[in-house]
mmCIF file with all atom_site columns, C-alpha atoms in Angstrom:
data_model
loop_
_atom_site.group_PDB
_atom_site.id
_atom_site.type_symbol
_atom_site.label_atom_id
_atom_site.label_alt_id
_atom_site.label_comp_id
_atom_site.label_asym_id
_atom_site.label_entity_id
_atom_site.label_seq_id
_atom_site.pdbx_PDB_ins_code
_atom_site.Cartn_x
_atom_site.Cartn_y
_atom_site.Cartn_z
_atom_site.occupancy
_atom_site.B_iso_or_equiv
_atom_site.pdbx_formal_charge
_atom_site.auth_seq_id
_atom_site.auth_comp_id
_atom_site.auth_asym_id
_atom_site.auth_atom_id
_atom_site.pdbx_PDB_model_num
ATOM 1   C CA . MET A 1 1   ? 20.709  -10.300 -44.070 1.00 41.00 ? 101 MET A CA 1
ATOM 2   C CA . THR A 1 2   ? 21.017  -8.094  -41.007 1.00 47.00 ? 102 THR A CA 1
ATOM 3   C CA . ALA A 1 3   ? 24.260  -6.755  -39.638 1.00 51.00 ? 103 ALA A CA 1
ATOM 4   C CA . ASP A 1 4   ? 25.546  -8.163  -36.372 1.00 60.00 ? 104 ASP A CA 1
ATOM 5   C CA . ARG A 1 5   ? 24.829  -5.977  -33.386 1.00 65.00 ? 105 ARG A CA 1
ATOM 6   C CA . ALA A 1 6   ? 27.735  -4.520  -31.485 1.00 72.00 ? 106 ALA A CA 1
ATOM 7   C CA . PRO A 1 7   ? 28.404  -6.034  -28.044 1.00 75.00 ? 107 PRO A CA 1
ATOM 8   C CA . LEU A 1 8   ? 26.923  -4.092  -25.153 1.00 80.00 ? 108 LEU A CA 1
ATOM 9   C CA . THR A 1 9   ? 29.265  -1.595  -23.577 1.00 86.00 ? 109 THR A CA 1
ATOM 10  C CA . ARG A 1 10  ? 30.450  -1.881  -19.979 1.00 89.00 ? 110 ARG A CA 1
ATOM 11  C CA . THR A 1 11  ? 28.021  0.854   -18.969 1.00 91.00 ? 111 THR A CA 1
ATOM 12  C CA . GLU A 1 12  ? 25.098  -0.907  -20.642 1.00 89.00 ? 112 GLU A CA 1
ATOM 13  C CA . LEU A 1 13  ? 26.007  -4.186  -18.962 1.00 91.00 ? 113 LEU A CA 1
ATOM 14  C CA . ALA A 1 14  ? 26.291  -2.501  -15.572 1.00 94.00 ? 114 ALA A CA 1
ATOM 15  C CA . ASP A 1 15  ? 22.944  -0.758  -16.133 1.00 95.00 ? 115 ASP A CA 1
ATOM 16  C CA . LEU A 1 16  ? 21.363  -4.131  -16.911 1.00 93.00 ? 116 LEU A CA 1
ATOM 17  C CA . LEU A 1 17  ? 22.531  -5.548  -13.590 1.00 96.00 ? 117 LEU A CA 1
ATOM 18  C CA . THR A 1 18  ? 21.692  -2.377  -11.654 1.00 97.00 ? 118 THR A CA 1
ATOM 19  C CA . ASP A 1 19  ? 18.160  -2.257  -13.055 1.00 97.00 ? 119 ASP A CA 1
ATOM 20  C CA . ALA A 1 20  ? 17.679  -5.913  -12.147 1.00 97.00 ? 120 ALA A CA 1
ATOM 21  C CA . ALA A 1 21  ? 18.856  -5.187  -8.599  1.00 97.00 ? 121 ALA A CA 1
ATOM 22  C CA . GLN A 1 22  ? 16.308  -2.383  -8.271  1.00 97.00 ? 122 GLN A CA 1
ATOM 23  C CA . ILE A 1 23  ? 13.513  -4.604  -9.580  1.00 96.00 ? 123 ILE A CA 1
ATOM 24  C CA . VAL A 1 24  ? 14.386  -7.321  -7.077  1.00 97.00 ? 124 VAL A CA 1
ATOM 25  C CA . SER A 1 25  ? 14.589  -4.891  -4.168  1.00 95.00 ? 125 SER A CA 1
ATOM 26  C CA . GLY A 1 26  ? 11.147  -3.564  -5.114  1.00 95.00 ? 126 GLY A CA 1
ATOM 27  C CA . ILE A 1 27  ? 9.706   -6.902  -4.022  1.00 95.00 ? 127 ILE A CA 1
ATOM 28  C CA . LEU A 1 28  ? 10.382  -5.913  -0.417  1.00 93.00 ? 128 LEU A CA 1
ATOM 29  C CA . THR A 1 29  ? 7.998   -2.957  -0.612  1.00 93.00 ? 129 THR A CA 1
ATOM 30  C CA . ALA A 1 30  ? 5.236   -4.725  -2.554  1.00 93.00 ? 130 ALA A CA 1
ATOM 31  C CA . GLU A 1 31  ? 1.851   -4.628  -0.843  1.00 91.00 ? 131 GLU A CA 1
ATOM 32  C CA . TYR A 1 32  ? -1.348  -6.577  -1.259  1.00 92.00 ? 132 TYR A CA 1
ATOM 33  C CA . PRO A 1 33  ? -4.659  -5.942  0.519   1.00 91.00 ? 133 PRO A CA 1
ATOM 34  C CA . THR A 1 34  ? -5.343  -8.488  3.246   1.00 89.00 ? 134 THR A CA 1
ATOM 35  C CA . THR A 1 35  ? -8.781  -9.197  4.687   1.00 90.00 ? 135 THR A CA 1
ATOM 36  C CA . VAL A 1 36  ? -9.170  -9.470  8.445   1.00 90.00 ? 136 VAL A CA 1
ATOM 37  C CA . GLY A 1 37  ? -10.057 -13.122 7.994   1.00 91.00 ? 137 GLY A CA 1
ATOM 38  C CA . ARG A 1 38  ? -6.662  -13.789 6.411   1.00 92.00 ? 138 ARG A CA 1
ATOM 39  C CA . SER A 1 39  ? -4.527  -11.411 8.471   1.00 92.00 ? 139 SER A CA 1
ATOM 40  C CA . TYR A 1 40  ? -2.041  -14.204 9.250   1.00 92.00 ? 140 TYR A CA 1
ATOM 41  C CA . LEU A 1 41  ? -0.990  -14.095 5.569   1.00 94.00 ? 141 LEU A CA 1
ATOM 42  C CA . HIS A 1 42  ? -0.264  -10.368 5.556   1.00 93.00 ? 142 HIS A CA 1
ATOM 43  C CA . PRO A 1 43  ? 3.560   -10.702 5.820   1.00 93.00 ? 143 PRO A CA 1
ATOM 44  C CA . VAL A 1 44  ? 3.779   -12.829 2.656   1.00 95.00 ? 144 VAL A CA 1
ATOM 45  C CA . LEU A 1 45  ? 1.031   -11.577 0.351   1.00 94.00 ? 145 LEU A CA 1
ATOM 46  C CA . GLY A 1 46  ? 2.981   -8.557  -0.912  1.00 95.00 ? 146 GLY A CA 1
ATOM 47  C CA . PRO A 1 47  ? 6.040   -10.518 -2.051  1.00 95.00 ? 147 PRO A CA 1
ATOM 48  C CA . LEU A 1 48  ? 3.860   -13.384 -3.258  1.00 95.00 ? 148 LEU A CA 1
ATOM 49  C CA . SER A 1 49  ? 1.779   -11.086 -5.467  1.00 94.00 ? 149 SER A CA 1
ATOM 50  C CA . ALA A 1 50  ? 4.900   -9.428  -6.907  1.00 95.00 ? 150 ALA A CA 1
ATOM 51  C CA . GLY A 1 51  ? 6.631   -12.694 -7.748  1.00 92.00 ? 151 GLY A CA 1
ATOM 52  C CA . PRO A 1 52  ? 5.158   -13.565 -11.158 1.00 92.00 ? 152 PRO A CA 1
ATOM 53  C CA . ARG A 1 53  ? 5.499   -9.996  -12.453 1.00 94.00 ? 153 ARG A CA 1
ATOM 54  C CA . VAL A 1 54  ? 9.106   -9.635  -11.313 1.00 96.00 ? 154 VAL A CA 1
ATOM 55  C CA . LEU A 1 55  ? 10.187  -13.016 -12.638 1.00 96.00 ? 155 LEU A CA 1
ATOM 56  C CA . GLY A 1 56  ? 8.472   -12.322 -15.954 1.00 95.00 ? 156 GLY A CA 1
ATOM 57  C CA . GLU A 1 57  ? 10.080  -8.905  -16.306 1.00 96.00 ? 157 GLU A CA 1
ATOM 58  C CA . LEU A 1 58  ? 13.555  -10.169 -15.436 1.00 96.00 ? 158 LEU A CA 1
ATOM 59  C CA . ASN A 1 59  ? 13.183  -13.077 -17.845 1.00 94.00 ? 159 ASN A CA 1
ATOM 60  C CA . ASP A 1 60  ? 12.105  -10.725 -20.656 1.00 93.00 ? 160 ASP A CA 1
ATOM 61  C CA . ARG A 1 61  ? 15.125  -8.516  -20.000 1.00 91.00 ? 161 ARG A CA 1
ATOM 62  C CA . LEU A 1 62  ? 17.428  -11.531 -20.050 1.00 90.00 ? 162 LEU A CA 1
ATOM 63  C CA . GLU A 1 63  ? 15.994  -12.633 -23.398 1.00 87.00 ? 163 GLU A CA 1
ATOM 64  C CA . GLY A 1 64  ? 16.526  -9.116  -24.712 1.00 83.00 ? 164 GLY A CA 1
ATOM 65  C CA . PHE A 1 65  ? 20.123  -9.180  -23.490 1.00 82.00 ? 165 PHE A CA 1
ATOM 66  C CA . VAL A 1 66  ? 20.814  -12.466 -25.242 1.00 80.00 ? 166 VAL A CA 1
ATOM 67  C CA . ALA A 1 67  ? 19.099  -11.278 -28.424 1.00 75.00 ? 167 ALA A CA 1
ATOM 68  C CA . ALA A 1 68  ? 21.125  -8.063  -28.445 1.00 69.00 ? 168 ALA A CA 1
ATOM 69  C CA . GLU A 1 69  ? 24.352  -10.009 -27.969 1.00 59.00 ? 169 GLU A CA 1
ATOM 70  C CA . PRO A 1 70  ? 23.627  -13.612 -29.139 1.00 61.00 ? 170 PRO A CA 1
ATOM 71  C CA . ARG A 1 71  ? 27.019  -14.979 -28.195 1.00 65.00 ? 171 ARG A CA 1
ATOM 72  C CA . PRO A 1 72  ? 28.620  -12.863 -25.475 1.00 70.00 ? 172 PRO A CA 1
ATOM 73  C CA . ALA A 1 73  ? 32.322  -13.051 -26.161 1.00 70.00 ? 173 ALA A CA 1
ATOM 74  C CA . THR A 1 74  ? 33.844  -10.296 -24.053 1.00 80.00 ? 174 THR A CA 1
ATOM 75  C CA . PRO A 1 75  ? 34.833  -11.075 -20.445 1.00 82.00 ? 175 PRO A CA 1
ATOM 76  C CA . ALA A 1 76  ? 32.499  -8.323  -19.205 1.00 85.00 ? 176 ALA A CA 1
ATOM 77  C CA . GLY A 1 77  ? 29.595  -9.673  -21.251 1.00 86.00 ? 177 GLY A CA 1
ATOM 78  C CA . LEU A 1 78  ? 30.085  -13.241 -20.022 1.00 85.00 ? 178 LEU A CA 1
ATOM 79  C CA . PHE A 1 79  ? 30.480  -12.016 -16.450 1.00 88.00 ? 179 PHE A CA 1
ATOM 80  C CA . ALA A 1 80  ? 27.233  -10.006 -16.618 1.00 90.00 ? 180 ALA A CA 1
ATOM 81  C CA . LEU A 1 81  ? 25.340  -12.884 -18.227 1.00 88.00 ? 181 LEU A CA 1
ATOM 82  C CA . ALA A 1 82  ? 26.449  -15.300 -15.499 1.00 89.00 ? 182 ALA A CA 1
ATOM 83  C CA . SER A 1 83  ? 25.489  -12.826 -12.777 1.00 92.00 ? 183 SER A CA 1
ATOM 84  C CA . TYR A 1 84  ? 22.068  -12.097 -14.255 1.00 94.00 ? 184 TYR A CA 1
ATOM 85  C CA . ALA A 1 85  ? 21.224  -15.744 -14.919 1.00 92.00 ? 185 ALA A CA 1
ATOM 86  C CA . SER A 1 86  ? 22.280  -16.693 -11.376 1.00 93.00 ? 186 SER A CA 1
ATOM 87  C CA . ALA A 1 87  ? 20.088  -13.964 -9.932  1.00 95.00 ? 187 ALA A CA 1
ATOM 88  C CA . LEU A 1 88  ? 17.080  -15.070 -11.963 1.00 95.00 ? 188 LEU A CA 1
ATOM 89  C CA . GLY A 1 89  ? 17.516  -18.726 -11.012 1.00 93.00 ? 189 GLY A CA 1
ATOM 90  C CA . TRP A 1 90  ? 18.021  -17.928 -7.336  1.00 94.00 ? 190 TRP A CA 1
ATOM 91  C CA . LEU A 1 91  ? 14.938  -15.689 -7.276  1.00 96.00 ? 191 LEU A CA 1
ATOM 92  C CA . ALA A 1 92  ? 12.795  -18.320 -9.005  1.00 95.00 ? 192 ALA A CA 1
ATOM 93  C CA . GLU A 1 93  ? 13.894  -20.901 -6.440  1.00 95.00 ? 193 GLU A CA 1
ATOM 94  C CA . SER A 1 94  ? 13.149  -18.510 -3.575  1.00 95.00 ? 194 SER A CA 1
ATOM 95  C CA . PHE A 1 95  ? 9.642   -17.812 -4.854  1.00 96.00 ? 195 PHE A CA 1
ATOM 96  C CA . ALA A 1 96  ? 9.001   -21.530 -5.246  1.00 96.00 ? 196 ALA A CA 1
ATOM 97  C CA . GLU A 1 97  ? 9.915   -21.946 -1.575  1.00 96.00 ? 197 GLU A CA 1
ATOM 98  C CA . LEU A 1 98  ? 7.679   -18.995 -0.628  1.00 96.00 ? 198 LEU A CA 1
ATOM 99  C CA . THR A 1 99  ? 4.757   -20.485 -2.542  1.00 95.00 ? 199 THR A CA 1
ATOM 100 C CA . ALA A 1 100 ? 5.308   -23.848 -0.841  1.00 96.00 ? 200 ALA A CA 1
ATOM 101 C CA . SER A 1 101 ? 5.291   -22.165 2.574   1.00 95.00 ? 201 SER A CA 1
ATOM 102 C CA . VAL A 1 102 ? 2.059   -20.297 1.827   1.00 94.00 ? 202 VAL A CA 1
ATOM 103 C CA . ASP A 1 103 ? 0.432   -23.503 0.574   1.00 94.00 ? 203 ASP A CA 1
ATOM 104 C CA . GLN A 1 104 ? 1.439   -25.200 3.803   1.00 93.00 ? 204 GLN A CA 1
ATOM 105 C CA . ILE A 1 105 ? -0.139  -22.401 5.845   1.00 93.00 ? 205 ILE A CA 1
ATOM 106 C CA . CYS A 1 106 ? -3.327  -22.623 3.803   1.00 91.00 ? 206 CYS A CA 1
ATOM 107 C CA . THR A 1 107 ? -3.421  -26.389 4.327   1.00 90.00 ? 207 THR A CA 1
ATOM 108 C CA . ARG A 1 108 ? -2.926  -25.888 8.062   1.00 88.00 ? 208 ARG A CA 1
ATOM 109 C CA . VAL A 1 109 ? -5.955  -23.575 8.347   1.00 86.00 ? 209 VAL A CA 1
ATOM 110 C CA . GLY A 1 110 ? -8.138  -25.650 6.047   1.00 80.00 ? 210 GLY A CA 1
ATOM 111 C CA . ILE A 1 111 ? -7.967  -23.617 2.833   1.00 68.00 ? 211 ILE A CA 1
ATOM 112 C CA . PRO A 1 112 ? -7.906  -26.084 -0.085  1.00 51.00 ? 212 PRO A CA 1
ATOM 113 C CA . THR A 1 113 ? -4.702  -26.290 -2.111  1.00 47.00 ? 213 THR A CA 1
ATOM 114 C CA . GLU A 1 114 ? -3.990  -28.176 -5.315  1.00 42.00 ? 214 GLU A CA 1
ATOM 115 C CA . SER A 1 115 ? -1.266  -30.427 -3.936  1.00 36.00 ? 215 SER A CA 1
ATOM 116 C CA . PRO A 1 116 ? -1.009  -30.168 -0.138  1.00 33.00 ? 216 PRO A CA 1
ATOM 117 C CA . GLY A 1 117 ? 0.965   -33.404 0.300   1.00 34.00 ? 217 GLY A CA 1
ATOM 118 C CA . PRO A 1 118 ? 4.173   -32.458 -1.581  1.00 31.00 ? 218 PRO A CA 1
ATOM 119 C CA . VAL A 1 119 ? 4.032   -28.924 -0.221  1.00 30.00 ? 219 VAL A CA 1
ATOM 120 C CA . VAL A 1 120 ? 4.078   -30.097 3.362   1.00 31.00 ? 220 VAL A CA 1
ATOM 121 C CA . ALA A 1 121 ? 6.960   -32.445 2.633   1.00 30.00 ? 221 ALA A CA 1
ATOM 122 C CA . ALA A 1 122 ? 8.960   -29.746 0.846   1.00 31.00 ? 222 ALA A CA 1
ATOM 123 C CA . SER A 1 123 ? 8.601   -27.277 3.701   1.00 34.00 ? 223 SER A CA 1
ATOM 124 C CA . HIS A 1 124 ? 8.953   -29.664 6.627   1.00 34.00 ? 224 HIS A CA 1
ATOM 125 C CA . GLY A 1 125 ? 12.719  -29.326 6.989   1.00 37.00 ? 225 GLY A CA 1
ATOM 126 C CA . ALA A 1 126 ? 12.675  -25.539 6.958   1.00 37.00 ? 226 ALA A CA 1
ATOM 127 C CA . GLU A 1 127 ? 9.968   -25.530 9.618   1.00 41.00 ? 227 GLU A CA 1
ATOM 128 C CA . GLN A 1 128 ? 12.169  -27.544 11.922  1.00 39.00 ? 228 GLN A CA 1
ATOM 129 C CA . ASP A 1 129 ? 15.252  -25.374 11.421  1.00 45.00 ? 229 ASP A CA 1
ATOM 130 C CA . ASP A 1 130 ? 13.601  -21.966 11.935  1.00 49.00 ? 230 ASP A CA 1
ATOM 131 C CA . THR A 1 131 ? 11.419  -20.940 14.858  1.00 47.00 ? 231 THR A CA 1
ATOM 132 C CA . PHE A 1 132 ? 10.279  -17.732 16.503  1.00 47.00 ? 232 PHE A CA 1
ATOM 133 C CA . ASP A 1 133 ? 10.232  -17.453 20.281  1.00 52.00 ? 233 ASP A CA 1
ATOM 134 C CA . PHE A 1 134 ? 7.371   -15.101 21.150  1.00 57.00 ? 234 PHE A CA 1
ATOM 135 C CA . ALA A 1 135 ? 6.678   -13.392 24.446  1.00 63.00 ? 235 ALA A CA 1
ATOM 136 C CA . PHE A 1 136 ? 3.406   -11.451 24.265  1.00 69.00 ? 236 PHE A CA 1
ATOM 137 C CA . SER A 1 137 ? 2.197   -8.612  26.398  1.00 77.00 ? 237 SER A CA 1
ATOM 138 C CA . ALA A 1 138 ? -1.389  -8.459  27.624  1.00 80.00 ? 238 ALA A CA 1
ATOM 139 C CA . LEU A 1 139 ? -2.231  -5.947  24.893  1.00 83.00 ? 239 LEU A CA 1
ATOM 140 C CA . GLU A 1 140 ? -0.700  -8.181  22.232  1.00 77.00 ? 240 GLU A CA 1
ATOM 141 C CA . LEU A 1 141 ? -2.579  -11.204 23.548  1.00 82.00 ? 241 LEU A CA 1
ATOM 142 C CA . ALA A 1 142 ? -5.830  -9.295  23.265  1.00 87.00 ? 242 ALA A CA 1
ATOM 143 C CA . ALA A 1 143 ? -5.012  -8.345  19.677  1.00 87.00 ? 243 ALA A CA 1
ATOM 144 C CA . ILE A 1 144 ? -4.171  -11.973 18.888  1.00 86.00 ? 244 ILE A CA 1
ATOM 145 C CA . ARG A 1 145 ? -7.496  -13.155 20.273  1.00 90.00 ? 245 ARG A CA 1
ATOM 146 C CA . THR A 1 146 ? -9.336  -10.583 18.156  1.00 92.00 ? 246 THR A CA 1
ATOM 147 C CA . ALA A 1 147 ? -7.418  -11.493 14.994  1.00 90.00 ? 247 ALA A CA 1
ATOM 148 C CA . ALA A 1 148 ? -7.840  -15.212 15.670  1.00 90.00 ? 248 ALA A CA 1
ATOM 149 C CA . GLN A 1 149 ? -11.568 -14.815 16.132  1.00 92.00 ? 249 GLN A CA 1
ATOM 150 C CA . ALA A 1 150 ? -11.860 -12.930 12.822  1.00 92.00 ? 250 ALA A CA 1
ATOM 151 C CA . ALA A 1 151 ? -9.886  -15.703 11.112  1.00 90.00 ? 251 ALA A CA 1
ATOM 152 C CA . GLY A 1 152 ? -11.945 -18.454 12.701  1.00 91.00 ? 252 GLY A CA 1
ATOM 153 C CA . LEU A 1 153 ? -8.916  -19.915 14.476  1.00 90.00 ? 253 LEU A CA 1
ATOM 154 C CA . ALA A 1 154 ? -7.963  -20.690 18.047  1.00 90.00 ? 254 ALA A CA 1
ATOM 155 C CA . PRO A 1 155 ? -5.385  -18.186 19.389  1.00 88.00 ? 255 PRO A CA 1
ATOM 156 C CA . ASP A 1 156 ? -2.638  -20.846 19.542  1.00 89.00 ? 256 ASP A CA 1
ATOM 157 C CA . ASP A 1 157 ? -3.351  -21.895 15.968  1.00 90.00 ? 257 ASP A CA 1
ATOM 158 C CA . TYR A 1 158 ? -3.314  -18.277 14.840  1.00 90.00 ? 258 TYR A CA 1
ATOM 159 C CA . VAL A 1 159 ? 0.090   -17.692 16.430  1.00 90.00 ? 259 VAL A CA 1
ATOM 160 C CA . GLU A 1 160 ? 1.405   -20.839 14.762  1.00 91.00 ? 260 GLU A CA 1
ATOM 161 C CA . VAL A 1 161 ? 0.362   -19.905 11.223  1.00 92.00 ? 261 VAL A CA 1
ATOM 162 C CA . PHE A 1 162 ? 1.279   -16.256 11.674  1.00 91.00 ? 262 PHE A CA 1
ATOM 163 C CA . SER A 1 163 ? 4.774   -17.261 12.832  1.00 91.00 ? 263 SER A CA 1
ATOM 164 C CA . GLN A 1 164 ? 5.092   -19.490 9.752   1.00 93.00 ? 264 GLN A CA 1
ATOM 165 C CA . SER A 1 165 ? 4.086   -16.515 7.636   1.00 93.00 ? 265 SER A CA 1
ATOM 166 C CA . LEU A 1 166 ? 6.688   -14.309 9.293   1.00 92.00 ? 266 LEU A CA 1
ATOM 167 C CA . LEU A 1 167 ? 9.381   -16.945 8.727   1.00 95.00 ? 267 LEU A CA 1
ATOM 168 C CA . ALA A 1 168 ? 8.483   -17.244 5.048   1.00 96.00 ? 268 ALA A CA 1
ATOM 169 C CA . ALA A 1 169 ? 8.559   -13.457 4.699   1.00 95.00 ? 269 ALA A CA 1
ATOM 170 C CA . SER A 1 170 ? 11.935  -13.352 6.424   1.00 95.00 ? 270 SER A CA 1
ATOM 171 C CA . ARG A 1 171 ? 13.385  -15.918 4.027   1.00 96.00 ? 271 ARG A CA 1
ATOM 172 C CA . ILE A 1 172 ? 12.229  -14.153 0.857   1.00 96.00 ? 272 ILE A CA 1
ATOM 173 C CA . THR A 1 173 ? 13.437  -10.837 2.288   1.00 96.00 ? 273 THR A CA 1
ATOM 174 C CA . ASP A 1 174 ? 16.900  -12.246 2.969   1.00 96.00 ? 274 ASP A CA 1
ATOM 175 C CA . ALA A 1 175 ? 17.049  -13.778 -0.513  1.00 96.00 ? 275 ALA A CA 1
ATOM 176 C CA . CYS A 1 176 ? 15.986  -10.557 -2.252  1.00 96.00 ? 276 CYS A CA 1
ATOM 177 C CA . MET A 1 177 ? 18.492  -8.483  -0.283  1.00 96.00 ? 277 MET A CA 1
ATOM 178 C CA . GLU A 1 178 ? 21.348  -10.864 -1.078  1.00 95.00 ? 278 GLU A CA 1
ATOM 179 C CA . ILE A 1 179 ? 20.414  -11.084 -4.750  1.00 96.00 ? 279 ILE A CA 1
ATOM 180 C CA . SER A 1 180 ? 20.053  -7.324  -5.095  1.00 96.00 ? 280 SER A CA 1
ATOM 181 C CA . SER A 1 181 ? 23.330  -6.553  -3.322  1.00 95.00 ? 281 SER A CA 1
ATOM 182 C CA . GLY A 1 182 ? 25.118  -9.218  -5.378  1.00 94.00 ? 282 GLY A CA 1
ATOM 183 C CA . LEU A 1 183 ? 23.866  -7.703  -8.626  1.00 96.00 ? 283 LEU A CA 1
ATOM 184 C CA . LEU A 1 184 ? 25.044  -4.258  -7.529  1.00 96.00 ? 284 LEU A CA 1
ATOM 185 C CA . GLU A 1 185 ? 28.492  -5.618  -6.626  1.00 93.00 ? 285 GLU A CA 1
ATOM 186 C CA . ASP A 1 186 ? 28.735  -7.318  -10.003 1.00 93.00 ? 286 ASP A CA 1
ATOM 187 C CA . ALA A 1 187 ? 27.596  -4.142  -11.780 1.00 94.00 ? 287 ALA A CA 1
ATOM 188 C CA . ALA A 1 188 ? 30.412  -2.237  -10.112 1.00 92.00 ? 288 ALA A CA 1
ATOM 189 C CA . TYR A 1 189 ? 32.868  -4.978  -11.081 1.00 90.00 ? 289 TYR A CA 1
ATOM 190 C CA . VAL A 1 190 ? 31.751  -4.841  -14.719 1.00 89.00 ? 290 VAL A CA 1
ATOM 191 C CA . LEU A 1 191 ? 32.618  -1.149  -14.818 1.00 88.00 ? 291 LEU A CA 1
ATOM 192 C CA . ASP A 1 192 ? 36.094  -1.891  -13.485 1.00 81.00 ? 292 ASP A CA 1
ATOM 193 C CA . ASP A 1 193 ? 39.020  -2.782  -15.703 1.00 65.00 ? 293 ASP A CA 1
ATOM 194 C CA . ALA A 1 194 ? 39.325  -6.081  -13.848 1.00 58.00 ? 294 ALA A CA 1
ATOM 195 C CA . THR A 1 195 ? 36.567  -7.616  -16.006 1.00 55.00 ? 295 THR A CA 1
ATOM 196 C CA . ASP A 1 196 ? 38.983  -7.648  -18.938 1.00 59.00 ? 296 ASP A CA 1
ATOM 197 C CA . HIS A 1 197 ? 40.611  -10.612 -17.197 1.00 57.00 ? 297 HIS A CA 1
ATOM 198 C CA . ALA A 1 198 ? 37.654  -11.860 -15.154 1.00 54.00 ? 298 ALA A CA 1
ATOM 199 C CA . TRP A 1 199 ? 37.337  -15.159 -16.976 1.00 51.00 ? 299 TRP A CA 1
ATOM 200 C CA . ILE A 1 200 ? 40.996  -15.847 -17.626 1.00 45.00 ? 300 ILE A CA 1
ATOM 201 C CA . GLY A 1 201 ? 41.799  -17.330 -14.239 1.00 48.00 ? 301 GLY A CA 1
ATOM 202 C CA . ASP A 1 202 ? 40.020  -20.194 -12.516 1.00 50.00 ? 302 ASP A CA 1
ATOM 203 C CA . GLY A 1 203 ? 40.034  -18.857 -8.957  1.00 52.00 ? 303 GLY A CA 1
ATOM 204 C CA . PRO A 1 204 ? 36.921  -17.776 -7.026  1.00 51.00 ? 304 PRO A CA 1
ATOM 205 C CA . ASP A 1 205 ? 37.569  -14.090 -7.694  1.00 56.00 ? 305 ASP A CA 1
ATOM 206 C CA . SER A 1 206 ? 36.952  -14.693 -11.402 1.00 63.00 ? 306 SER A CA 1
ATOM 207 C CA . LEU A 1 207 ? 33.284  -15.541 -10.718 1.00 76.00 ? 307 LEU A CA 1
ATOM 208 C CA . PRO A 1 208 ? 30.371  -13.148 -10.189 1.00 82.00 ? 308 PRO A CA 1
ATOM 209 C CA . THR A 1 209 ? 29.275  -12.509 -6.619  1.00 83.00 ? 309 THR A CA 1
ATOM 210 C CA . LEU A 1 210 ? 26.010  -14.424 -6.992  1.00 76.00 ? 310 LEU A CA 1
ATOM 211 C CA . VAL A 1 211 ? 27.715  -17.423 -8.563  1.00 81.00 ? 311 VAL A CA 1
ATOM 212 C CA . ARG A 1 212 ? 30.159  -17.572 -5.661  1.00 80.00 ? 312 ARG A CA 1
ATOM 213 C CA . SER A 1 213 ? 27.265  -17.272 -3.195  1.00 79.00 ? 313 SER A CA 1
ATOM 214 C CA . LEU A 1 214 ? 25.376  -20.100 -4.862  1.00 71.00 ? 314 LEU A CA 1
ATOM 215 C CA . LEU A 1 215 ? 28.455  -22.317 -4.835  1.00 75.00 ? 315 LEU A CA 1
ATOM 216 C CA . ALA A 1 216 ? 28.965  -21.563 -1.139  1.00 76.00 ? 316 ALA A CA 1
ATOM 217 C CA . ARG A 1 217 ? 25.355  -22.493 -0.385  1.00 71.00 ? 317 ARG A CA 1
ATOM 218 C CA . MET A 1 218 ? 25.708  -25.752 -2.281  1.00 67.00 ? 318 MET A CA 1
ATOM 219 C CA . GLU A 1 219 ? 28.899  -26.569 -0.388  1.00 68.00 ? 319 GLU A CA 1
ATOM 220 C CA . ALA A 1 220 ? 27.258  -25.781 2.965   1.00 72.00 ? 320 ALA A CA 1
ATOM 221 C CA . ALA A 1 221 ? 24.277  -28.010 2.118   1.00 65.00 ? 321 ALA A CA 1
ATOM 222 C CA . ARG A 1 222 ? 26.476  -31.091 1.649   1.00 65.00 ? 322 ARG A CA 1
#
């Protein structure tokens, strides 16, 4: 029979959230080589390539956290667990949306995908809500024609798929920034004495930043 492990200290809990925030923010600087024939995918390939590794690493760390403290009982431990789990779920959802957007782009240019029908349906609403209004200079138009020719696309089609790629990159960037900043805010809160009473009340201030953000998004979507 093994002895029960001691609950993680406030500093260890804060470090867990801070490390997760740094891992998430690293997605924004991820790079992946892009061929000239697929240059319209350049904005999304870095984050897309980093997704599985980041999600796997964060999930492994969460499992380690739960194993080290099987039943978090302290307010700080429960608070950190809720924050971390919210971040992981939000990031997984964001990468699912990114993957759907990339699949839609690939379908648009004629690259086979496994299930183009559902992907188009899942991304259709976002495409209607977000648009880029471009005004190109003569030099930019020349560059577009060159890139479009290398990709085997008409210039208008190239602009369309490239704008979709930029929108998808913008969405995953916004999500990663919000998740990372939320984790850092919650890490600072865990180090504060306030977490001794964080789960006693039932007001919004008793919830982690990311949980409150998710609830606000759900309310806005109604």
